[in-house]
PDB file of C-alpha atoms in Angstrom:
ATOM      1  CA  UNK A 288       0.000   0.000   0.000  1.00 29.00           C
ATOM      2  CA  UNK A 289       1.004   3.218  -0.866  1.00 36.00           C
ATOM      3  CA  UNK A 290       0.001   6.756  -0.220  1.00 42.00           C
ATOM      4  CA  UNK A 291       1.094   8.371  -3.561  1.00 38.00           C
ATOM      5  CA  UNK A 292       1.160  12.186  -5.187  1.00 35.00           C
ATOM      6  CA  UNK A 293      -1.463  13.284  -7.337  1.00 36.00           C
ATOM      7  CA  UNK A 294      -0.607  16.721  -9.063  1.00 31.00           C
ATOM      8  CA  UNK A 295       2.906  16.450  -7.232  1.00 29.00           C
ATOM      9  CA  UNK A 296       1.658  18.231  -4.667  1.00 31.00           C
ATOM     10  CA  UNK A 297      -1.706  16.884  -2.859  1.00 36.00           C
ATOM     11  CA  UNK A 298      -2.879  12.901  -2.065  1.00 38.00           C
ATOM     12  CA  UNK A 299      -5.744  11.901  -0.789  1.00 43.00           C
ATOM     13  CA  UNK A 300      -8.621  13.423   0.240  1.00 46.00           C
ATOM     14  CA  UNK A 301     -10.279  13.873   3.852  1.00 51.00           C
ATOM     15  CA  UNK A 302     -13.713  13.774   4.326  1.00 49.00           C
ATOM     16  CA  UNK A 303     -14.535  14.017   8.285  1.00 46.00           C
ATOM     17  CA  UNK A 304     -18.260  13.390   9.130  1.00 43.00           C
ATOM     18  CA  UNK A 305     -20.930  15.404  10.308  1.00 42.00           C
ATOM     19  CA  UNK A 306     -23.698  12.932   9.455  1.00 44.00           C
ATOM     20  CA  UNK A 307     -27.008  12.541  11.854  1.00 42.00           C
ATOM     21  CA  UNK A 308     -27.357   9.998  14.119  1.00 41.00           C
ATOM     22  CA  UNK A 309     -30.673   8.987  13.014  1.00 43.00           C
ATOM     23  CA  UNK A 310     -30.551   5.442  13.361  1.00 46.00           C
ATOM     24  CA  UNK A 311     -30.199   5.882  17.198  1.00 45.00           C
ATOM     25  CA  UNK A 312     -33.269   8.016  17.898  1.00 48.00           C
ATOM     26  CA  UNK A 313     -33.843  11.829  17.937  1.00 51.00           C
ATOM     27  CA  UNK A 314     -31.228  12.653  21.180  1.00 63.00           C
ATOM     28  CA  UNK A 315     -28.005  12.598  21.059  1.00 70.00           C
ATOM     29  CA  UNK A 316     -25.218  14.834  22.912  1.00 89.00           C
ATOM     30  CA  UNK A 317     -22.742  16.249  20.025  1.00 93.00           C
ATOM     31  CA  UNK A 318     -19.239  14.932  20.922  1.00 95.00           C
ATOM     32  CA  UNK A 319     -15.969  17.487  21.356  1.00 94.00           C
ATOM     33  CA  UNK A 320     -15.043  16.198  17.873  1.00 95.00           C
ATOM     34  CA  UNK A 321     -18.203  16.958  16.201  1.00 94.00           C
ATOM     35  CA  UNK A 322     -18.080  20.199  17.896  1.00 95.00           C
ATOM     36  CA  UNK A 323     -14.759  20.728  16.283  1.00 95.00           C
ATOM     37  CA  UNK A 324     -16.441  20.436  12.671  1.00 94.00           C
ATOM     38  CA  UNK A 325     -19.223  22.895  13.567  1.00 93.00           C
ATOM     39  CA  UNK A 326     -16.654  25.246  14.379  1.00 93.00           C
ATOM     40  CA  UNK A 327     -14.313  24.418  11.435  1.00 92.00           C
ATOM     41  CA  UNK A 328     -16.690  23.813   8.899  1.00 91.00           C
ATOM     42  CA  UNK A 329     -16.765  20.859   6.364  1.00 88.00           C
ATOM     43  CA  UNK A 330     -13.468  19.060   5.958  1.00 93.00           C
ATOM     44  CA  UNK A 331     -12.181  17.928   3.073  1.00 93.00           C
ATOM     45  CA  UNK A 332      -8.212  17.657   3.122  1.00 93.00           C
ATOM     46  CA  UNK A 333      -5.689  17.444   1.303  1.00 90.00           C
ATOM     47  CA  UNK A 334      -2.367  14.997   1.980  1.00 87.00           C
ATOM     48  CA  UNK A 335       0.664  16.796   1.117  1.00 84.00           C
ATOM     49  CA  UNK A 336       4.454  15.993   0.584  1.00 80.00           C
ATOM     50  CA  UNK A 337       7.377  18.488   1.394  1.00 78.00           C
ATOM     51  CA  UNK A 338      10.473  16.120   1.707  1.00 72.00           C
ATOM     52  CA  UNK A 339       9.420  13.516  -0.351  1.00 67.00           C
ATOM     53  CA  UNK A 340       8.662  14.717  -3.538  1.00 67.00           C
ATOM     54  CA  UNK A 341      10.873  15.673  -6.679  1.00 66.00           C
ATOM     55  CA  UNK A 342       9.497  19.106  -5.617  1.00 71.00           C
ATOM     56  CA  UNK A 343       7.973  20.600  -2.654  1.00 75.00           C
ATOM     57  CA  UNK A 344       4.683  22.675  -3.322  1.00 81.00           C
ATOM     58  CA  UNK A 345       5.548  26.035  -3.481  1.00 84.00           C
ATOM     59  CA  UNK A 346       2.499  28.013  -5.057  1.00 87.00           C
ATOM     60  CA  UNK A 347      -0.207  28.787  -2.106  1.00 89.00           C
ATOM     61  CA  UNK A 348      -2.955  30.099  -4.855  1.00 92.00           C
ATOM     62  CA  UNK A 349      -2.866  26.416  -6.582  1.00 90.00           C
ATOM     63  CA  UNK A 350      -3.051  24.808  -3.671  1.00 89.00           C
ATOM     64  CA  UNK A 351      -5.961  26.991  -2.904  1.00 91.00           C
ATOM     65  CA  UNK A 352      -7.604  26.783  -6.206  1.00 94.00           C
ATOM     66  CA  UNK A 353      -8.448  23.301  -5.546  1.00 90.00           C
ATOM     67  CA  UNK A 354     -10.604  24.275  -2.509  1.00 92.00           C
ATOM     68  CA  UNK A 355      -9.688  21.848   0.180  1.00 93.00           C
ATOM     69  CA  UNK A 356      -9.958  23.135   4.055  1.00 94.00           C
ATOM     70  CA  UNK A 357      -6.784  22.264   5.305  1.00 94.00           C
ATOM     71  CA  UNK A 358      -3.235  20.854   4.613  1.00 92.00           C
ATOM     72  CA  UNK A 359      -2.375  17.769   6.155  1.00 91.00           C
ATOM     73  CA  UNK A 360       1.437  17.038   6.453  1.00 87.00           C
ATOM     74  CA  UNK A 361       2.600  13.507   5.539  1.00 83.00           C
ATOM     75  CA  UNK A 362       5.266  12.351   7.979  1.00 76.00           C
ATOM     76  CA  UNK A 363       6.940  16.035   7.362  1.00 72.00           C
ATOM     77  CA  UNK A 364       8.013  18.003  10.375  1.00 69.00           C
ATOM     78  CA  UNK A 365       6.620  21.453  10.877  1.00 64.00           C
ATOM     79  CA  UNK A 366       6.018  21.290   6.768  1.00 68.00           C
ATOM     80  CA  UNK A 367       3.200  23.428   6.945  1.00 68.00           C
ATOM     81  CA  UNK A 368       4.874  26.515   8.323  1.00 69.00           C
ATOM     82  CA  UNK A 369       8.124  25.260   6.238  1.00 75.00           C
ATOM     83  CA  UNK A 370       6.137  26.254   3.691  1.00 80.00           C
ATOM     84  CA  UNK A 371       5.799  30.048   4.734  1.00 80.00           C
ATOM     85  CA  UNK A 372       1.580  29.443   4.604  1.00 85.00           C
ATOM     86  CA  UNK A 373      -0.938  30.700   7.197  1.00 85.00           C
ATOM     87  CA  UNK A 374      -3.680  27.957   6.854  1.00 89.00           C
ATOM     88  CA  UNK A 375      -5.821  25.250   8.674  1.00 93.00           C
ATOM     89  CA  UNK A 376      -3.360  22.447   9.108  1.00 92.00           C
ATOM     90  CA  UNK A 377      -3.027  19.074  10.159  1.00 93.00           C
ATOM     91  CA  UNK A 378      -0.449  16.253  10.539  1.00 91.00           C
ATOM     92  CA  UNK A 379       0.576  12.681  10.491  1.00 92.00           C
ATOM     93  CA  UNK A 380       2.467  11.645  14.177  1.00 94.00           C
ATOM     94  CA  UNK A 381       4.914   8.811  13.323  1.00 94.00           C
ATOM     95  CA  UNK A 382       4.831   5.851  15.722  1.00 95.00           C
ATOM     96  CA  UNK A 383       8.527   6.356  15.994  1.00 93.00           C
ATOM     97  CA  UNK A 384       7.737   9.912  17.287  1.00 90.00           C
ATOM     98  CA  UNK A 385      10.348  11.126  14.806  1.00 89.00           C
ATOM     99  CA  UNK A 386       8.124  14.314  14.129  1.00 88.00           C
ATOM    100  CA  UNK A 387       6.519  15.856  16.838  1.00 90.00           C
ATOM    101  CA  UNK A 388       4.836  18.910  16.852  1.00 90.00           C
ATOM    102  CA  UNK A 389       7.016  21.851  17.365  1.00 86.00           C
ATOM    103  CA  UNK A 390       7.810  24.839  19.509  1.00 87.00           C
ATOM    104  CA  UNK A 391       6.537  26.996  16.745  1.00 84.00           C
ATOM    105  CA  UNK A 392       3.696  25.319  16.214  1.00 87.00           C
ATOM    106  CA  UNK A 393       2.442  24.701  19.775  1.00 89.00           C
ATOM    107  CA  UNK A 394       3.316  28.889  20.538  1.00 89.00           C
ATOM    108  CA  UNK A 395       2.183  30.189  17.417  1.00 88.00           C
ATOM    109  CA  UNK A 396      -0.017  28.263  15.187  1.00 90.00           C
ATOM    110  CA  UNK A 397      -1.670  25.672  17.474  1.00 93.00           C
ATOM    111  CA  UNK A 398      -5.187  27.742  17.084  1.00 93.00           C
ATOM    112  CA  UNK A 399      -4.762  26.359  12.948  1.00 93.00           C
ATOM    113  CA  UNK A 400      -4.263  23.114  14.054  1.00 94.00           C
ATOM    114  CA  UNK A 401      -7.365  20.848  12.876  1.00 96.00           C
ATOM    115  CA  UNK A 402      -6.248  17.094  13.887  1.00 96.00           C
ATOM    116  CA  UNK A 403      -3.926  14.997  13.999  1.00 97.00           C
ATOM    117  CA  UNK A 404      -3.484  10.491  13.246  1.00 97.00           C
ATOM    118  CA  UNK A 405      -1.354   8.761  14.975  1.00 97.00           C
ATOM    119  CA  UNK A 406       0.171   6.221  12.802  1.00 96.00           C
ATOM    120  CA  UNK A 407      -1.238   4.608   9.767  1.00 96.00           C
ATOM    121  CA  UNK A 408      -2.678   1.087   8.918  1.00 96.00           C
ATOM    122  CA  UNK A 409      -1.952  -0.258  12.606  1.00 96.00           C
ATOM    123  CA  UNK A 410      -4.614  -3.339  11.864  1.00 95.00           C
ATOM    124  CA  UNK A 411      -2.432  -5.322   9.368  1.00 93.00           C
ATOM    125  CA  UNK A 412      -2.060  -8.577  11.509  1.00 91.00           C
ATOM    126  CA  UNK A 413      -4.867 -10.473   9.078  1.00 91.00           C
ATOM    127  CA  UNK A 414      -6.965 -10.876  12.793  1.00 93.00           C
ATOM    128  CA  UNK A 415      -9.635  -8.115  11.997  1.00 94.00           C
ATOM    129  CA  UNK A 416      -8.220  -6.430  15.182  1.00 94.00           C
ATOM    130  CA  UNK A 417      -5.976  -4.583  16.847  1.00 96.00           C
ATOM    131  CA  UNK A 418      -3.720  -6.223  19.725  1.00 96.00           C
ATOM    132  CA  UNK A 419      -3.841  -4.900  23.208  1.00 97.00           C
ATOM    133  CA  UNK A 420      -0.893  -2.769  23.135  1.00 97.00           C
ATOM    134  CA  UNK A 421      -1.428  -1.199  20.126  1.00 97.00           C
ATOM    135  CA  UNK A 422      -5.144  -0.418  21.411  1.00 98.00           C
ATOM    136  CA  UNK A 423      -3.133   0.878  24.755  1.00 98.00           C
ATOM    137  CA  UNK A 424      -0.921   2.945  23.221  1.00 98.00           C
ATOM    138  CA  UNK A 425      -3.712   4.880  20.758  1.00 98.00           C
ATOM    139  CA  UNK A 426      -5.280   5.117  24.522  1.00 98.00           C
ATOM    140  CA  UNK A 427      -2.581   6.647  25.705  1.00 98.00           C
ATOM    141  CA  UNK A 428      -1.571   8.956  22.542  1.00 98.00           C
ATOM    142  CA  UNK A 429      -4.779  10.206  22.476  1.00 98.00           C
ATOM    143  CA  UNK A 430      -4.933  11.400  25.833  1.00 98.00           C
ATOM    144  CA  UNK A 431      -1.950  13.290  26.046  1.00 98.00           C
ATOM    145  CA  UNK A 432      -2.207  15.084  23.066  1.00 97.00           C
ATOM    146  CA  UNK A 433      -5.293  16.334  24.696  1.00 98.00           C
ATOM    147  CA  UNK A 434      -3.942  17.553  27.864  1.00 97.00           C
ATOM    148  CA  UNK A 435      -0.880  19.290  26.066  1.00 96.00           C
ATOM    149  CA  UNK A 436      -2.683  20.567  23.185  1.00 96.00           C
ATOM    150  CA  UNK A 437      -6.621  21.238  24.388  1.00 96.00           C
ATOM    151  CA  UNK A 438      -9.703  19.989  22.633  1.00 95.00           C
ATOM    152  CA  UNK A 439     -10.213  22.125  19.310  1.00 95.00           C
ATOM    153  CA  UNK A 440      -8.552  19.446  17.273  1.00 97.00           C
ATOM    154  CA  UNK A 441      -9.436  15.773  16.325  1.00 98.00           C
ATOM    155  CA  UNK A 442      -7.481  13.017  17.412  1.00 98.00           C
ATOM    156  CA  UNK A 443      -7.534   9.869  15.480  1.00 98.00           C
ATOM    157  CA  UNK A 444      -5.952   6.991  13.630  1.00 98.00           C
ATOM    158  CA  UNK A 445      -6.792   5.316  10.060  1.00 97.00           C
ATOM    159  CA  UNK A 446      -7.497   2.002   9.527  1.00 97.00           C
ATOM    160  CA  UNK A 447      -6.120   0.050   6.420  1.00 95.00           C
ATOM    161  CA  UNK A 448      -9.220  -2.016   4.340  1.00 94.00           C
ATOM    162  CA  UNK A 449      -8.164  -2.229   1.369  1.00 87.00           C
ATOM    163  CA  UNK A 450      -6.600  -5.956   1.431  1.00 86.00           C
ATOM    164  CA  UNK A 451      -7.507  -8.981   3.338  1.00 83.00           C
ATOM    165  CA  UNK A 452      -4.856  -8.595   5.878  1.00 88.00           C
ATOM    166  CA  UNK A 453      -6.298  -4.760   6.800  1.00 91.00           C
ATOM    167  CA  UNK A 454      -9.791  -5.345   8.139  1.00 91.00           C
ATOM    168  CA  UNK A 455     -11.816  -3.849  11.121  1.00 96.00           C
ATOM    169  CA  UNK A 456     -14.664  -5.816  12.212  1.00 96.00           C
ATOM    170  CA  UNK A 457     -17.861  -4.492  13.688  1.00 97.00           C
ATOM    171  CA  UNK A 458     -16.895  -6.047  17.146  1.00 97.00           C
ATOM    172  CA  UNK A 459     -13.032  -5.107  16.465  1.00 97.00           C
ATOM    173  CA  UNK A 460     -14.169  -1.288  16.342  1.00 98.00           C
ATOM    174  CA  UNK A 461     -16.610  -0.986  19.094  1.00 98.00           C
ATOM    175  CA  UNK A 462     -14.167  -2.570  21.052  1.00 98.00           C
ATOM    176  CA  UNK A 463     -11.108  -0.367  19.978  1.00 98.00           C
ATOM    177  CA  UNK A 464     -13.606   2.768  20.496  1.00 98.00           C
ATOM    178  CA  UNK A 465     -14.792   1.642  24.181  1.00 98.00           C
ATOM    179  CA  UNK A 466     -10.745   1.433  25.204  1.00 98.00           C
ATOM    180  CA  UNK A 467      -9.274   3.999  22.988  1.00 98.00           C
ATOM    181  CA  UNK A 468     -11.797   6.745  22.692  1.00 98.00           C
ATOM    182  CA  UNK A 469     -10.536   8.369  19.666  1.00 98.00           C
ATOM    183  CA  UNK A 470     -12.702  11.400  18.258  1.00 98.00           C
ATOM    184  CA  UNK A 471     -12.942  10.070  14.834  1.00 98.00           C
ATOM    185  CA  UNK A 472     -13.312   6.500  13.026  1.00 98.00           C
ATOM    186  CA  UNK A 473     -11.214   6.849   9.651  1.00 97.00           C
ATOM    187  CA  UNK A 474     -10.154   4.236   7.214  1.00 97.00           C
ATOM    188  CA  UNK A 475      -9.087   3.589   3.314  1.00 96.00           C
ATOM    189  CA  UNK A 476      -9.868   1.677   0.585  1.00 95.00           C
ATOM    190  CA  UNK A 477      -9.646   2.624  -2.923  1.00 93.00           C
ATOM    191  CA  UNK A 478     -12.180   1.261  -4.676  1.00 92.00           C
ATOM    192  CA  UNK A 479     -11.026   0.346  -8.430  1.00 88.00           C
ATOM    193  CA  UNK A 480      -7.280  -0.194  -7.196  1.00 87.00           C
ATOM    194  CA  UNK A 481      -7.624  -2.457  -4.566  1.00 90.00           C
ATOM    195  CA  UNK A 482     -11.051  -3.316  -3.775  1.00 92.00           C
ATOM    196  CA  UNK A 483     -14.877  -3.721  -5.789  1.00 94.00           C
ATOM    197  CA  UNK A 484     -17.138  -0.803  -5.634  1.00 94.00           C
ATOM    198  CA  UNK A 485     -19.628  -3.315  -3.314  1.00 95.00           C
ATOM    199  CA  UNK A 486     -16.534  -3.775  -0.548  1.00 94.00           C
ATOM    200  CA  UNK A 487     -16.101  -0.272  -0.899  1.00 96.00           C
ATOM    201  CA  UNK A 488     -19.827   0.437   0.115  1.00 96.00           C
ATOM    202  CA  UNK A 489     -19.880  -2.098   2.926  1.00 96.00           C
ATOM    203  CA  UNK A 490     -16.628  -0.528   4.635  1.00 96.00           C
ATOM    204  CA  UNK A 491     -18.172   2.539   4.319  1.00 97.00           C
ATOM    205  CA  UNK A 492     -21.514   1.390   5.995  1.00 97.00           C
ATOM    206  CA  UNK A 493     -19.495  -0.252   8.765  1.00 97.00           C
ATOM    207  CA  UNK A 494     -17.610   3.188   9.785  1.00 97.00           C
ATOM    208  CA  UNK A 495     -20.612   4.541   9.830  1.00 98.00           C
ATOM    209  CA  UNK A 496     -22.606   2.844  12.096  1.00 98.00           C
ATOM    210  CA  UNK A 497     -19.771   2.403  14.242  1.00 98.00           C
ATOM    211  CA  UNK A 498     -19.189   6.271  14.310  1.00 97.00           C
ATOM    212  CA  UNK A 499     -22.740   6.428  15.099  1.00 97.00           C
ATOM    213  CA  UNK A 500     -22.506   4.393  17.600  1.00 97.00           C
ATOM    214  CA  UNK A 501     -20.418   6.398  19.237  1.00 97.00           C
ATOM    215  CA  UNK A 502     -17.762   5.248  21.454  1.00 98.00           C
ATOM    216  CA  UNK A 503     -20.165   3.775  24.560  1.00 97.00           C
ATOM    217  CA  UNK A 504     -21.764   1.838  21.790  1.00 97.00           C
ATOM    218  CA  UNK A 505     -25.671   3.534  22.621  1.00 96.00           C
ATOM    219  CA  UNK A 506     -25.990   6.167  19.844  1.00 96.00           C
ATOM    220  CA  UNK A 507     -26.180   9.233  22.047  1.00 96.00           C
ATOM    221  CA  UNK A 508     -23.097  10.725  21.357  1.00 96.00           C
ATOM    222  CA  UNK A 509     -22.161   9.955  17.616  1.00 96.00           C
ATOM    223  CA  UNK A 510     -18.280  10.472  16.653  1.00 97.00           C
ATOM    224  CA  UNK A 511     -17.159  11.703  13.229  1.00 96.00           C
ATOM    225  CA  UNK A 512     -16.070   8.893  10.787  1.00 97.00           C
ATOM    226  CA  UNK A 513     -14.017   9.770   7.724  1.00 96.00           C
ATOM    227  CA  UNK A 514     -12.105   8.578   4.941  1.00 96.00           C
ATOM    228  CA  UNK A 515      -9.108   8.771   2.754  1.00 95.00           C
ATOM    229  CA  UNK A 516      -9.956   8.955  -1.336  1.00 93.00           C
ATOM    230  CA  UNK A 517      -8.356   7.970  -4.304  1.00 90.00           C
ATOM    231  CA  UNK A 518      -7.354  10.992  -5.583  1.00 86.00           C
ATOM    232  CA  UNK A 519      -3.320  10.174  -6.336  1.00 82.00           C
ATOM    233  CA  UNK A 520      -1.725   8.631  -9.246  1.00 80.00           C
ATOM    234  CA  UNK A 521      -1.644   5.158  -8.206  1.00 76.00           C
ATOM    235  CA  UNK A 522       2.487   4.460  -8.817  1.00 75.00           C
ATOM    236  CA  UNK A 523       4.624   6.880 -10.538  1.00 77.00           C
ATOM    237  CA  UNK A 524       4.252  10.900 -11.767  1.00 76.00           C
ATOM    238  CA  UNK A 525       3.930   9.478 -15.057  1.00 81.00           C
ATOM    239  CA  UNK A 526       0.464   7.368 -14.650  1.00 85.00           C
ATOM    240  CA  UNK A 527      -2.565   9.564 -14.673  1.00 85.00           C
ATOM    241  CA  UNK A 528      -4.291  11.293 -12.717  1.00 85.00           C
ATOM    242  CA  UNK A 529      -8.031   9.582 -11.340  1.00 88.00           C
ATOM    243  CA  UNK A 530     -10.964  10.850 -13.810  1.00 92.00           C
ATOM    244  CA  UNK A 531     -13.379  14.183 -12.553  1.00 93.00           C
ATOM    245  CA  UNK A 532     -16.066  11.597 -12.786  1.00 95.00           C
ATOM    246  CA  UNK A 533     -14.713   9.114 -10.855  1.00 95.00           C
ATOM    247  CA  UNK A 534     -13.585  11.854  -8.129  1.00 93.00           C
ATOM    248  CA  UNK A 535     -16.724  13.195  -7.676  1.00 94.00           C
ATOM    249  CA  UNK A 536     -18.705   9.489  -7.193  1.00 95.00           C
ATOM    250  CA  UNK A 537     -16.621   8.872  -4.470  1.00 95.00           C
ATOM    251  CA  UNK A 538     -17.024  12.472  -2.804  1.00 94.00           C
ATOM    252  CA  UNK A 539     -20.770  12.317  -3.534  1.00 94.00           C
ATOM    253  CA  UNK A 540     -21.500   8.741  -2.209  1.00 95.00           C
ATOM    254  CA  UNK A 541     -19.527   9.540   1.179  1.00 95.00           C
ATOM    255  CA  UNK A 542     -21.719  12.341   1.553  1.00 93.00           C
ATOM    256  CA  UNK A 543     -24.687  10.267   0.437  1.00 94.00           C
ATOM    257  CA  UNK A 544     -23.457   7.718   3.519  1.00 94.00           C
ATOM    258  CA  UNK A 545     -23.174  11.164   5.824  1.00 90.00           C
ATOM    259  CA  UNK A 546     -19.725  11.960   5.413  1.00 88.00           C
ATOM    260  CA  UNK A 547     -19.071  15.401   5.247  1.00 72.00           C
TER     261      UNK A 547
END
């Protein structure tokens, strides 16, 4: 699996959810995360590359002119003020903790800060799961970042389901919710590369309910769920780029699901 460049600058998209939790009943409490979006507005992000790319993004009107909320650093240190921009922003943390946030950013730009995943793709034992320690140290993550950094950002991790191997089950997530209590439920796919259309729409249906769920499993306090889309060249600059049309089915059927 690979998280590749599409333009040369941007990846995949974002979409955190905002969706109704209808299928619970009409009361529900709206959680910190979902408070986050109300505040922040739709999300729909975009994964850029500063050190690993032939070269780094330079132009802030481009980036602009394709109308995502907020740029997401991939593994980069401090890329986003690297790159001399005032903007929403939000990052990858490596499990290696390689790439903390900085000084700079926690004095001066932590009010732009929008989320941030821990990790990648943590579920690839081929169990459906995550192990205990794994769960424990998300638990853990999670937590702190909170207490350092406050609670106008959304803490999360994404889920791999786009082979065999990277799978979530229903029980798997309400389980990894109750112990972990992450603010959103994220995963990827790629339908077309990796996966039908059908698996697509399932894994989308099971983030959902889970996110409705919420974390205590009853449905009154829903959590955002999200997703990465295929928006990159899927293995070198030279391959092209993923067709308008098929772009905007997947951004129209994850809002038709309630992601948003």
């Amino acid at each position: 699996f690979v998280k590749s460049h599409s333009w040369a600058m941007l990846c995949a998209g974002l979409v955190a959810s905002l969706g109704p939790a209808l299928a619970f009943g009409a009361a529900y409490d709206i959680s910190p995360a979902r408070q986050v979006l109300l505040n922040r507005g739709l999300q729909i992000q975009s994964l850029g590359f500063i050190d690993s790319t032939p070269a780094a993004p330079t132009n802030y009107s481009l980036w602009a002119s394709a109308n995502f909320t907020t740029f997401n650093s991939w593994n980069d240190t401090n890329s986003e003020k690297t790159l001399g921009w005032t903007l929403p922003w939000s990052r990858w943390i490596k499990t290696d903790g390689s790439n903390p946030i900085t000084t700079n950013e926690q004095t001066k730009h932590l009010g732009e800060m929008v989320s941030l995943q821990y990790g990648d793709e943590l579920n690839q034992s081929g169990s459906g799961s995550l192990d205990a320690s794994t769960i424990s140290t998300l638990a853990s993550t999670f937590s702190s970042w909170h207490s350092e950094y406050g609670s106008n950002f959304i803490a999360y991790t994404n889920f791999g389901a786009n082979s065999a191997s990277k799978s979530m089950t229903p029980a798997a997530l309400a389980s990894y919710q109750q112990q972990a209590n992450p603010d959103m439920l994220m995963f990827d796919a790629y339908p077309r590369q990796y996966i039908t259309m059908a698996t697509w729409y399932a894994e989308m249906q099971k983030y959902r309910l889970a996110g409705l769920a919420g974390n205590d499993g009853t449905g009154r306090q829903p959590i955002p769920y999200a997703q990465y889309l295929d928006l990159y060249r899927s293995s070198s600059y030279s391959d092209p780029q993923p067709g308008e049309s098929f772009v905007r089915l997947q951004e129209f059927a994850s809002w038709a699901f309630g992601y948003s």
